[in-house]
Structures are given as C-alpha cells and as structure tokens.
PDB file of C-alpha atoms and ligand atoms in Angstrom:
ATOM      1  CA  MET A 376      25.150  -1.226  -0.126  1.00  0.00           C
ATOM      2  CA  SER A 377      25.013  -3.607   2.792  1.00  0.00           C
ATOM      3  CA  GLN A 378      23.294  -6.809   3.905  1.00  0.00           C
ATOM      4  CA  VAL A 379      19.946  -6.736   5.657  1.00  0.00           C
ATOM      5  CA  HIS A 380      21.347  -7.724   9.044  1.00  0.00           C
ATOM      6  CA  GLN A 381      23.060  -4.338   8.971  1.00  0.00           C
ATOM      7  CA  SER A 382      20.301  -2.276   7.397  1.00  0.00           C
ATOM      8  CA  LYS A 383      16.536  -2.058   7.408  1.00  0.00           C
ATOM      9  CA  CYS A 384      14.354  -2.535   4.379  1.00  0.00           C
ATOM     10  CA  ARG A 385      13.504   0.928   3.091  1.00  0.00           C
ATOM     11  CA  LEU A 386       9.837   1.419   2.217  1.00  0.00           C
ATOM     12  CA  GLY A 387       8.711   3.760  -0.521  1.00  0.00           C
ATOM     13  CA  ILE A 388       5.093   4.658   0.287  1.00  0.00           C
ATOM     14  CA  LEU A 389       2.692   5.799  -2.442  1.00  0.00           C
ATOM     15  CA  LEU A 390      -0.604   7.306  -1.291  1.00  0.00           C
ATOM     16  CA  SER A 391      -3.401   9.503  -2.588  1.00  0.00           C
ATOM     17  CA  GLY A 392      -5.542  10.377   0.411  1.00  0.00           C
ATOM     18  CA  ARG A 393      -5.955  10.267   4.166  1.00  0.00           C
ATOM     19  CA  GLY A 394      -3.091   7.820   4.676  1.00  0.00           C
ATOM     20  CA  SER A 395      -4.429   5.813   7.608  1.00  0.00           C
ATOM     21  CA  ASN A 396      -2.623   2.676   6.422  1.00  0.00           C
ATOM     22  CA  PHE A 397       0.605   4.635   6.058  1.00  0.00           C
ATOM     23  CA  THR A 398       0.066   5.944   9.608  1.00  0.00           C
ATOM     24  CA  ALA A 399      -0.516   2.380  10.871  1.00  0.00           C
ATOM     25  CA  ILE A 400       2.771   1.288   9.262  1.00  0.00           C
ATOM     26  CA  GLN A 401       4.665   4.256  10.689  1.00  0.00           C
ATOM     27  CA  THR A 402       3.161   3.606  14.150  1.00  0.00           C
ATOM     28  CA  ALA A 403       4.158  -0.069  13.928  1.00  0.00           C
ATOM     29  CA  ILE A 404       7.735   1.019  13.152  1.00  0.00           C
ATOM     30  CA  GLU A 405       7.745   3.479  16.066  1.00  0.00           C
ATOM     31  CA  GLN A 406       6.376   0.817  18.421  1.00  0.00           C
ATOM     32  CA  GLY A 407       8.912  -1.822  17.354  1.00  0.00           C
ATOM     33  CA  ARG A 408       6.335  -4.069  15.679  1.00  0.00           C
ATOM     34  CA  LEU A 409       8.003  -3.628  12.287  1.00  0.00           C
ATOM     35  CA  PRO A 410      11.666  -3.778  13.280  1.00  0.00           C
ATOM     36  CA  ASN A 411      13.017  -4.691   9.849  1.00  0.00           C
ATOM     37  CA  ALA A 412      11.696  -1.594   8.038  1.00  0.00           C
ATOM     38  CA  GLU A 413      12.027   2.152   7.800  1.00  0.00           C
ATOM     39  CA  ILE A 414      10.195   4.640   5.599  1.00  0.00           C
ATOM     40  CA  ALA A 415      12.410   6.151   2.911  1.00  0.00           C
ATOM     41  CA  ILE A 416       9.903   8.477   1.276  1.00  0.00           C
ATOM     42  CA  VAL A 417       6.177   9.171   0.925  1.00  0.00           C
ATOM     43  CA  ILE A 418       5.031  10.086  -2.580  1.00  0.00           C
ATOM     44  CA  SER A 419       1.564  11.319  -3.521  1.00  0.00           C
ATOM     45  CA  ASN A 420      -0.198  12.227  -6.736  1.00  0.00           C
ATOM     46  CA  HIS A 421      -2.335  14.762  -4.840  1.00  0.00           C
ATOM     47  CA  ALA A 422      -0.716  17.804  -3.225  1.00  0.00           C
ATOM     48  CA  ASP A 423      -3.544  17.998  -0.672  1.00  0.00           C
ATOM     49  CA  ALA A 424      -3.368  14.368   0.499  1.00  0.00           C
ATOM     50  CA  VAL A 425      -3.682  14.295   4.287  1.00  0.00           C
ATOM     51  CA  GLY A 426      -1.144  11.462   4.380  1.00  0.00           C
ATOM     52  CA  LEU A 427       1.506  13.851   3.027  1.00  0.00           C
ATOM     53  CA  THR A 428       0.978  16.288   5.897  1.00  0.00           C
ATOM     54  CA  ILE A 429       1.238  13.451   8.418  1.00  0.00           C
ATOM     55  CA  ALA A 430       4.522  12.335   6.831  1.00  0.00           C
ATOM     56  CA  GLN A 431       5.900  15.891   6.890  1.00  0.00           C
ATOM     57  CA  GLU A 432       5.012  16.231  10.570  1.00  0.00           C
ATOM     58  CA  LYS A 433       6.987  13.037  11.210  1.00  0.00           C
ATOM     59  CA  GLY A 434       9.993  14.422   9.337  1.00  0.00           C
ATOM     60  CA  ILE A 435       9.700  11.833   6.567  1.00  0.00           C
ATOM     61  CA  PRO A 436      10.762  13.031   3.082  1.00  0.00           C
ATOM     62  CA  THR A 437       7.784  13.647   0.782  1.00  0.00           C
ATOM     63  CA  THR A 438       7.323  14.369  -2.910  1.00  0.00           C
ATOM     64  CA  VAL A 439       4.268  15.235  -5.006  1.00  0.00           C
ATOM     65  CA  PHE A 440       3.856  14.312  -8.656  1.00  0.00           C
ATOM     66  CA  GLU A 441       0.745  15.732 -10.255  1.00  0.00           C
ATOM     67  CA  LYS A 442      -0.656  13.921 -13.257  1.00  0.00           C
ATOM     68  CA  SER A 443      -1.249  17.153 -15.187  1.00  0.00           C
ATOM     69  CA  ARG A 444       2.489  17.806 -15.395  1.00  0.00           C
ATOM     70  CA  PHE A 445       3.229  14.617 -17.320  1.00  0.00           C
ATOM     71  CA  GLU A 446       2.398  13.719 -20.883  1.00  0.00           C
ATOM     72  CA  SER A 447       1.879  10.003 -20.263  1.00  0.00           C
ATOM     73  CA  ARG A 448       1.432   7.386 -17.562  1.00  0.00           C
ATOM     74  CA  VAL A 449       4.861   6.014 -18.413  1.00  0.00           C
ATOM     75  CA  ALA A 450       6.515   9.437 -17.999  1.00  0.00           C
ATOM     76  CA  PHE A 451       4.725   9.871 -14.678  1.00  0.00           C
ATOM     77  CA  ASP A 452       5.799   6.466 -13.395  1.00  0.00           C
ATOM     78  CA  GLN A 453       9.358   7.043 -14.592  1.00  0.00           C
ATOM     79  CA  ALA A 454       9.506  10.191 -12.445  1.00  0.00           C
ATOM     80  CA  VAL A 455       8.061   8.291  -9.470  1.00  0.00           C
ATOM     81  CA  THR A 456      10.598   5.496 -10.011  1.00  0.00           C
ATOM     82  CA  ASP A 457      13.477   7.988 -10.177  1.00  0.00           C
ATOM     83  CA  ALA A 458      12.386   9.541  -6.861  1.00  0.00           C
ATOM     84  CA  LEU A 459      12.053   6.115  -5.205  1.00  0.00           C
ATOM     85  CA  LYS A 460      15.521   5.143  -6.414  1.00  0.00           C
ATOM     86  CA  ALA A 461      16.996   8.479  -5.326  1.00  0.00           C
ATOM     87  CA  HIS A 462      15.664   7.778  -1.823  1.00  0.00           C
ATOM     88  CA  ARG A 463      16.982   4.189  -1.984  1.00  0.00           C
ATOM     89  CA  ALA A 464      13.599   2.511  -1.533  1.00  0.00           C
ATOM     90  CA  ASP A 465      13.881  -1.298  -1.449  1.00  0.00           C
ATOM     91  CA  ILE A 466      10.184  -2.125  -1.685  1.00  0.00           C
ATOM     92  CA  ILE A 467       7.124  -0.110  -2.642  1.00  0.00           C
ATOM     93  CA  VAL A 468       4.049  -0.037  -0.432  1.00  0.00           C
ATOM     94  CA  LEU A 469       0.825   1.251  -1.952  1.00  0.00           C
ATOM     95  CA  ALA A 470      -1.329   2.748   0.787  1.00  0.00           C
ATOM     96  CA  GLY A 471      -4.543   4.053  -0.736  1.00  0.00           C
ATOM     97  CA  TYR A 472      -2.891   4.940  -4.046  1.00  0.00           C
ATOM     98  CA  ASP A 473      -5.478   5.584  -6.749  1.00  0.00           C
ATOM     99  CA  ARG A 474      -3.307   5.115  -9.851  1.00  0.00           C
ATOM    100  CA  ILE A 475      -2.584   1.975 -11.841  1.00  0.00           C
ATOM    101  CA  ILE A 476       1.132   1.139 -11.833  1.00  0.00           C
ATOM    102  CA  SER A 477       2.808   0.959 -15.264  1.00  0.00           C
ATOM    103  CA  ALA A 478       5.950  -0.584 -16.747  1.00  0.00           C
ATOM    104  CA  PRO A 479       8.754   1.696 -15.488  1.00  0.00           C
ATOM    105  CA  LEU A 480       7.832   1.101 -11.861  1.00  0.00           C
ATOM    106  CA  LEU A 481       6.888  -2.578 -12.271  1.00  0.00           C
ATOM    107  CA  GLU A 482      10.187  -3.243 -14.040  1.00  0.00           C
ATOM    108  CA  ALA A 483      12.278  -1.304 -11.528  1.00  0.00           C
ATOM    109  CA  TYR A 484      10.738  -3.195  -8.578  1.00  0.00           C
ATOM    110  CA  PRO A 485       9.757  -6.671  -9.845  1.00  0.00           C
ATOM    111  CA  GLY A 486       7.985  -8.649  -7.097  1.00  0.00           C
ATOM    112  CA  ARG A 487       8.654  -5.788  -4.711  1.00  0.00           C
ATOM    113  CA  ILE A 488       5.473  -3.727  -4.904  1.00  0.00           C
ATOM    114  CA  ILE A 489       2.618  -4.540  -2.533  1.00  0.00           C
ATOM    115  CA  ASN A 490      -0.886  -3.182  -2.069  1.00  0.00           C
ATOM    116  CA  ILE A 491      -3.774  -3.527   0.366  1.00  0.00           C
ATOM    117  CA  HIS A 492      -7.289  -3.963  -0.984  1.00  0.00           C
ATOM    118  CA  PRO A 493     -10.494  -3.876   1.099  1.00  0.00           C
ATOM    119  CA  SER A 494     -11.972  -7.217   0.015  1.00  0.00           C
ATOM    120  CA  LEU A 495     -11.168 -10.915   0.076  1.00  0.00           C
ATOM    121  CA  LEU A 496      -9.395 -11.072  -3.286  1.00  0.00           C
ATOM    122  CA  PRO A 497      -9.973 -12.350  -5.897  1.00  0.00           C
ATOM    123  CA  ALA A 498     -13.535 -11.344  -4.956  1.00  0.00           C
ATOM    124  CA  TYR A 499     -14.424  -7.685  -5.520  1.00  0.00           C
ATOM    125  CA  GLY A 500     -11.121  -6.727  -7.102  1.00  0.00           C
ATOM    126  CA  GLY A 501     -10.084  -5.371 -10.492  1.00  0.00           C
ATOM    127  CA  LYS A 502     -10.265  -2.115 -12.387  1.00  0.00           C
ATOM    128  CA  GLY A 503     -12.830   0.324 -10.945  1.00  0.00           C
ATOM    129  CA  MET A 504     -13.251  -1.646  -7.711  1.00  0.00           C
ATOM    130  CA  LEU A 505     -12.068   1.150  -5.465  1.00  0.00           C
ATOM    131  CA  GLY A 506     -12.999   2.522  -2.055  1.00  0.00           C
ATOM    132  CA  ILE A 507     -16.655   2.540  -1.082  1.00  0.00           C
ATOM    133  CA  LYS A 508     -17.662   0.851  -4.363  1.00  0.00           C
ATOM    134  CA  VAL A 509     -16.178  -2.395  -3.071  1.00  0.00           C
ATOM    135  CA  HIS A 510     -18.274  -2.317   0.100  1.00  0.00           C
ATOM    136  CA  GLN A 511     -21.423  -1.223  -1.766  1.00  0.00           C
ATOM    137  CA  ALA A 512     -21.112  -4.301  -3.978  1.00  0.00           C
ATOM    138  CA  VAL A 513     -20.484  -6.611  -1.010  1.00  0.00           C
ATOM    139  CA  VAL A 514     -23.533  -5.282   0.887  1.00  0.00           C
ATOM    140  CA  ALA A 515     -25.743  -5.324  -2.241  1.00  0.00           C
ATOM    141  CA  ASN A 516     -24.857  -8.979  -2.823  1.00  0.00           C
ATOM    142  CA  ARG A 517     -25.687  -9.839   0.794  1.00  0.00           C
ATOM    143  CA  GLU A 518     -22.314 -11.469   1.346  1.00  0.00           C
ATOM    144  CA  LEU A 519     -21.867 -13.000   4.794  1.00  0.00           C
ATOM    145  CA  GLU A 520     -18.177 -12.208   4.918  1.00  0.00           C
ATOM    146  CA  SER A 521     -15.690  -9.687   3.554  1.00  0.00           C
ATOM    147  CA  GLY A 522     -12.261  -8.472   4.651  1.00  0.00           C
ATOM    148  CA  CYS A 523      -8.984  -7.195   3.296  1.00  0.00           C
ATOM    149  CA  SER A 524      -6.065  -8.582   1.312  1.00  0.00           C
ATOM    150  CA  VAL A 525      -2.416  -7.648   0.932  1.00  0.00           C
ATOM    151  CA  HIS A 526      -1.120  -8.694  -2.467  1.00  0.00           C
ATOM    152  CA  LEU A 527       1.767  -8.318  -4.878  1.00  0.00           C
ATOM    153  CA  VAL A 528       1.240  -5.702  -7.570  1.00  0.00           C
ATOM    154  CA  THR A 529       1.537  -6.913 -11.165  1.00  0.00           C
ATOM    155  CA  ASN A 530       0.212  -5.659 -14.499  1.00  0.00           C
ATOM    156  CA  ILE A 531      -3.139  -7.301 -13.667  1.00  0.00           C
ATOM    157  CA  VAL A 532      -5.101  -4.942 -11.390  1.00  0.00           C
ATOM    158  CA  ASP A 533      -5.533  -6.614  -7.971  1.00  0.00           C
ATOM    159  CA  GLY A 534      -4.360  -9.870  -9.592  1.00  0.00           C
ATOM    160  CA  GLY A 535      -0.975 -10.524  -7.947  1.00  0.00           C
ATOM    161  CA  THR A 536      -0.266 -13.234  -5.374  1.00  0.00           C
ATOM    162  CA  VAL A 537      -2.169 -12.713  -2.115  1.00  0.00           C
ATOM    163  CA  LEU A 538       0.292 -12.424   0.775  1.00  0.00           C
ATOM    164  CA  GLY A 539      -2.212 -12.208   3.636  1.00  0.00           C
ATOM    165  CA  GLN A 540      -5.900 -11.679   4.414  1.00  0.00           C
ATOM    166  CA  SER A 541      -8.145 -10.785   7.341  1.00  0.00           C
ATOM    167  CA  ARG A 542     -11.769 -11.875   7.349  1.00  0.00           C
ATOM    168  CA  VAL A 543     -14.617  -9.742   8.712  1.00  0.00           C
ATOM    169  CA  PRO A 544     -18.286 -10.779   9.058  1.00  0.00           C
ATOM    170  CA  VAL A 545     -20.842  -8.686   7.202  1.00  0.00           C
ATOM    171  CA  LEU A 546     -23.562  -7.854   9.736  1.00  0.00           C
ATOM    172  CA  GLU A 547     -27.244  -7.723   8.882  1.00  0.00           C
ATOM    173  CA  ASN A 548     -27.526  -3.997   9.503  1.00  0.00           C
ATOM    174  CA  ASP A 549     -24.189  -3.085   7.894  1.00  0.00           C
ATOM    175  CA  THR A 550     -24.072  -0.186   5.481  1.00  0.00           C
ATOM    176  CA  PRO A 551     -21.126   0.131   3.070  1.00  0.00           C
ATOM    177  CA  GLU A 552     -19.734   2.758   5.456  1.00  0.00           C
ATOM    178  CA  THR A 553     -19.943   0.686   8.662  1.00  0.00           C
ATOM    179  CA  LEU A 554     -18.448  -2.306   6.861  1.00  0.00           C
ATOM    180  CA  ALA A 555     -15.639  -0.142   5.440  1.00  0.00           C
ATOM    181  CA  ALA A 556     -14.798   1.158   8.914  1.00  0.00           C
ATOM    182  CA  ARG A 557     -14.666  -2.323  10.437  1.00  0.00           C
ATOM    183  CA  ILE A 558     -12.481  -3.613   7.609  1.00  0.00           C
ATOM    184  CA  LEU A 559     -10.173  -0.582   7.866  1.00  0.00           C
ATOM    185  CA  GLU A 560      -9.409  -1.494  11.487  1.00  0.00           C
ATOM    186  CA  GLN A 561      -8.303  -4.916  10.262  1.00  0.00           C
ATOM    187  CA  GLU A 562      -6.230  -3.355   7.471  1.00  0.00           C
ATOM    188  CA  HIS A 563      -4.254  -1.420  10.063  1.00  0.00           C
ATOM    189  CA  GLN A 564      -3.386  -4.673  11.864  1.00  0.00           C
ATOM    190  CA  LEU A 565      -2.769  -6.766   8.769  1.00  0.00           C
ATOM    191  CA  TYR A 566      -0.579  -4.482   6.660  1.00  0.00           C
ATOM    192  CA  PRO A 567       2.346  -4.052   9.102  1.00  0.00           C
ATOM    193  CA  GLN A 568       2.292  -7.795   9.906  1.00  0.00           C
ATOM    194  CA  VAL A 569       2.396  -8.822   6.258  1.00  0.00           C
ATOM    195  CA  ILE A 570       5.107  -6.269   5.439  1.00  0.00           C
ATOM    196  CA  ARG A 571       7.242  -7.682   8.234  1.00  0.00           C
ATOM    197  CA  GLU A 572       6.750 -11.269   7.003  1.00  0.00           C
ATOM    198  CA  PHE A 573       7.268 -10.265   3.373  1.00  0.00           C
ATOM    199  CA  ILE A 574      10.596  -8.620   4.183  1.00  0.00           C
ATOM    200  CA  ASP A 575      11.749 -11.601   6.252  1.00  0.00           C
ATOM    201  CA  THR A 576      10.708 -14.122   3.607  1.00  0.00           C
ATOM    202  CA  HIS A 577      11.512 -12.409   0.318  1.00  0.00           C
ATOM    203  CA  ILE A 578      13.813  -9.474   0.926  1.00  0.00           C
ATOM    204  CA  ALA A 579      16.000 -10.167   3.956  1.00  0.00           C
ATOM    205  CA  HIS A 580      18.430 -12.437   2.079  1.00  0.00           C
ATOM    206  CA  THR A 581      18.962  -9.916  -0.717  1.00  0.00           C
ATOM    207  CA  VAL A 582      21.212  -6.884  -0.823  1.00  0.00           C
ATOM    208  CA  LEU A 583      19.480  -3.773   0.422  1.00  0.00           C
ATOM    209  CA  ASN A 584      20.260  -0.134  -0.165  1.00  0.00           C
TER     210      ASN A 584
HETATM  211  C1  GRF B 221      -7.991   1.417   2.118  1.00  0.00           C
HETATM  212  O1  GRF B 221      -9.299   0.964   2.300  1.00  0.00           O
HETATM  213  C2  GRF B 221      -7.219   0.454   1.272  1.00  0.00           C
HETATM  214  O2  GRF B 221      -7.652  -0.878   1.402  1.00  0.00           O
HETATM  215  C3  GRF B 221      -7.496   0.935  -0.134  1.00  0.00           C
HETATM  216  O3  GRF B 221      -7.584   2.327  -0.032  1.00  0.00           O
HETATM  217  C4  GRF B 221      -7.942   2.699   1.296  1.00  0.00           C
HETATM  218  C5  GRF B 221      -6.885   3.630   1.767  1.00  0.00           C
HETATM  219  O4  GRF B 221      -7.167   4.206   3.008  1.00  0.00           O
HETATM  220  N1  GRF B 221      -6.478   0.495  -1.056  1.00  0.00           N
HETATM  221  P1  GRF B 221      -6.066   5.090   3.757  1.00  0.00           P
HETATM  222  O5  GRF B 221      -5.682   6.233   2.836  1.00  0.00           O
HETATM  223  O6  GRF B 221      -4.891   4.199   4.040  1.00  0.00           O
HETATM  224  O7  GRF B 221      -6.739   5.580   4.972  1.00  0.00           O
END
C-alpha cells in the first residue's frame, strides 16, 4: 500500500458491449490526459463483448463472468468483487455495463463506483432506461436538449450524485440514432475528465492499492 503521490488510482472497468467509453478512457491515459489513473482489469458479463477484445489487444487483464454460472445476483457480484480486489482496483468504472449492481460490490466500494448515462439525469434515468430507449423517449417527447451524465452508483438505479454533465441540443431532424451518436462523442470527452477530477477530489488523499 502506498499514498497516491506514489501510485495511480487503479480503475476496475465493467462493460457489456462495444466498449467505446472504455476505449476513450484508455486513450486518455495513453495520451496523458488522465495522468492519475491506470486500468487494473476489464470485466465483462458477456464473453463476446467487443470491449474485452480491445482490452486484450492492449495487454490489459480481462475476466468474464457469465450470469448463467451463478445462482444469484449476490453470488455473481461477490465473484466480480473478488476479481476487482485481486487486481487491486481502487475505483470501479461502469462503461456500458448492463447489470444492476448489488450489495457485495456496493459495500466493497462505497462511494467509489461511477457510471455514465446518456441523458441529463435525473431526466430519462432509472430501471429500464437503457441504450436507444433513452434517446427514443427524448425524441418522442420533443425535448430541445439532452446530453450525458457521470454519476455515483448507489442502490437507486441512476440515482447517485451527478459528478458531471455535457449538454447536447436535440435537432429538429434528429432520430434516436443520430442523437445517440452525437451524445456518445460527448461521453468520450466527459468521462475521462470527470474520472480525473473525481480521483483528485475524492480519492487522491486516501490510501491506494
Ligand atoms: C453509452 O451510451 C453509455 O452512456 C451507456 O451505455 C453506452 C455504452 O457504450 N451507459 P460503449 O459500450 O461505451 O460504447
């Protein structure tokens, strides 16, 4: 164990799909825009997640936990927690992770799990508000503005403190897909910035692995 001025904050990344936010974080680290972090491990609940392949190509440790092999959500999250601890993750970064986080993980990393959501929370958040459904609802309601939010993960889905947001106009001819793409570009800028600030503000003074 050592202080943060000697070691970087180790990120445990959880993802389920293409992993473009994970890639944006990894690129920010490589380019020196996220100097206080390093990726400890990438964990996925889908063996075929593209994000896993990208991590493997970068030489980052990866692990897969498939839901079907566990008898409960708690058992699943205990296994995930054990892997994160074994790889000495300091904070957990959800990057397109499609599972709800339960007690073992929340209790092992209190106030240290963050997520990115493609809306201006608290609007268009909560259980079931995932992926394209968010943008479909925004377009259907003729909102003038949407965006993305980085927030703390708690036992209330999408309900934790918002750490940062980017706003994006909804254009008259936007489809859910065009809006999603424009917001995703903002996500890739916002997430590394907020992670950097979060580490400096909340983690840097604590003892890291
Ligand atoms: C992003 O839109 C993010 O806001 C949401 O899931 C999507 C993940 O995309 N939580 P990617 O896998 O990072 O490309």
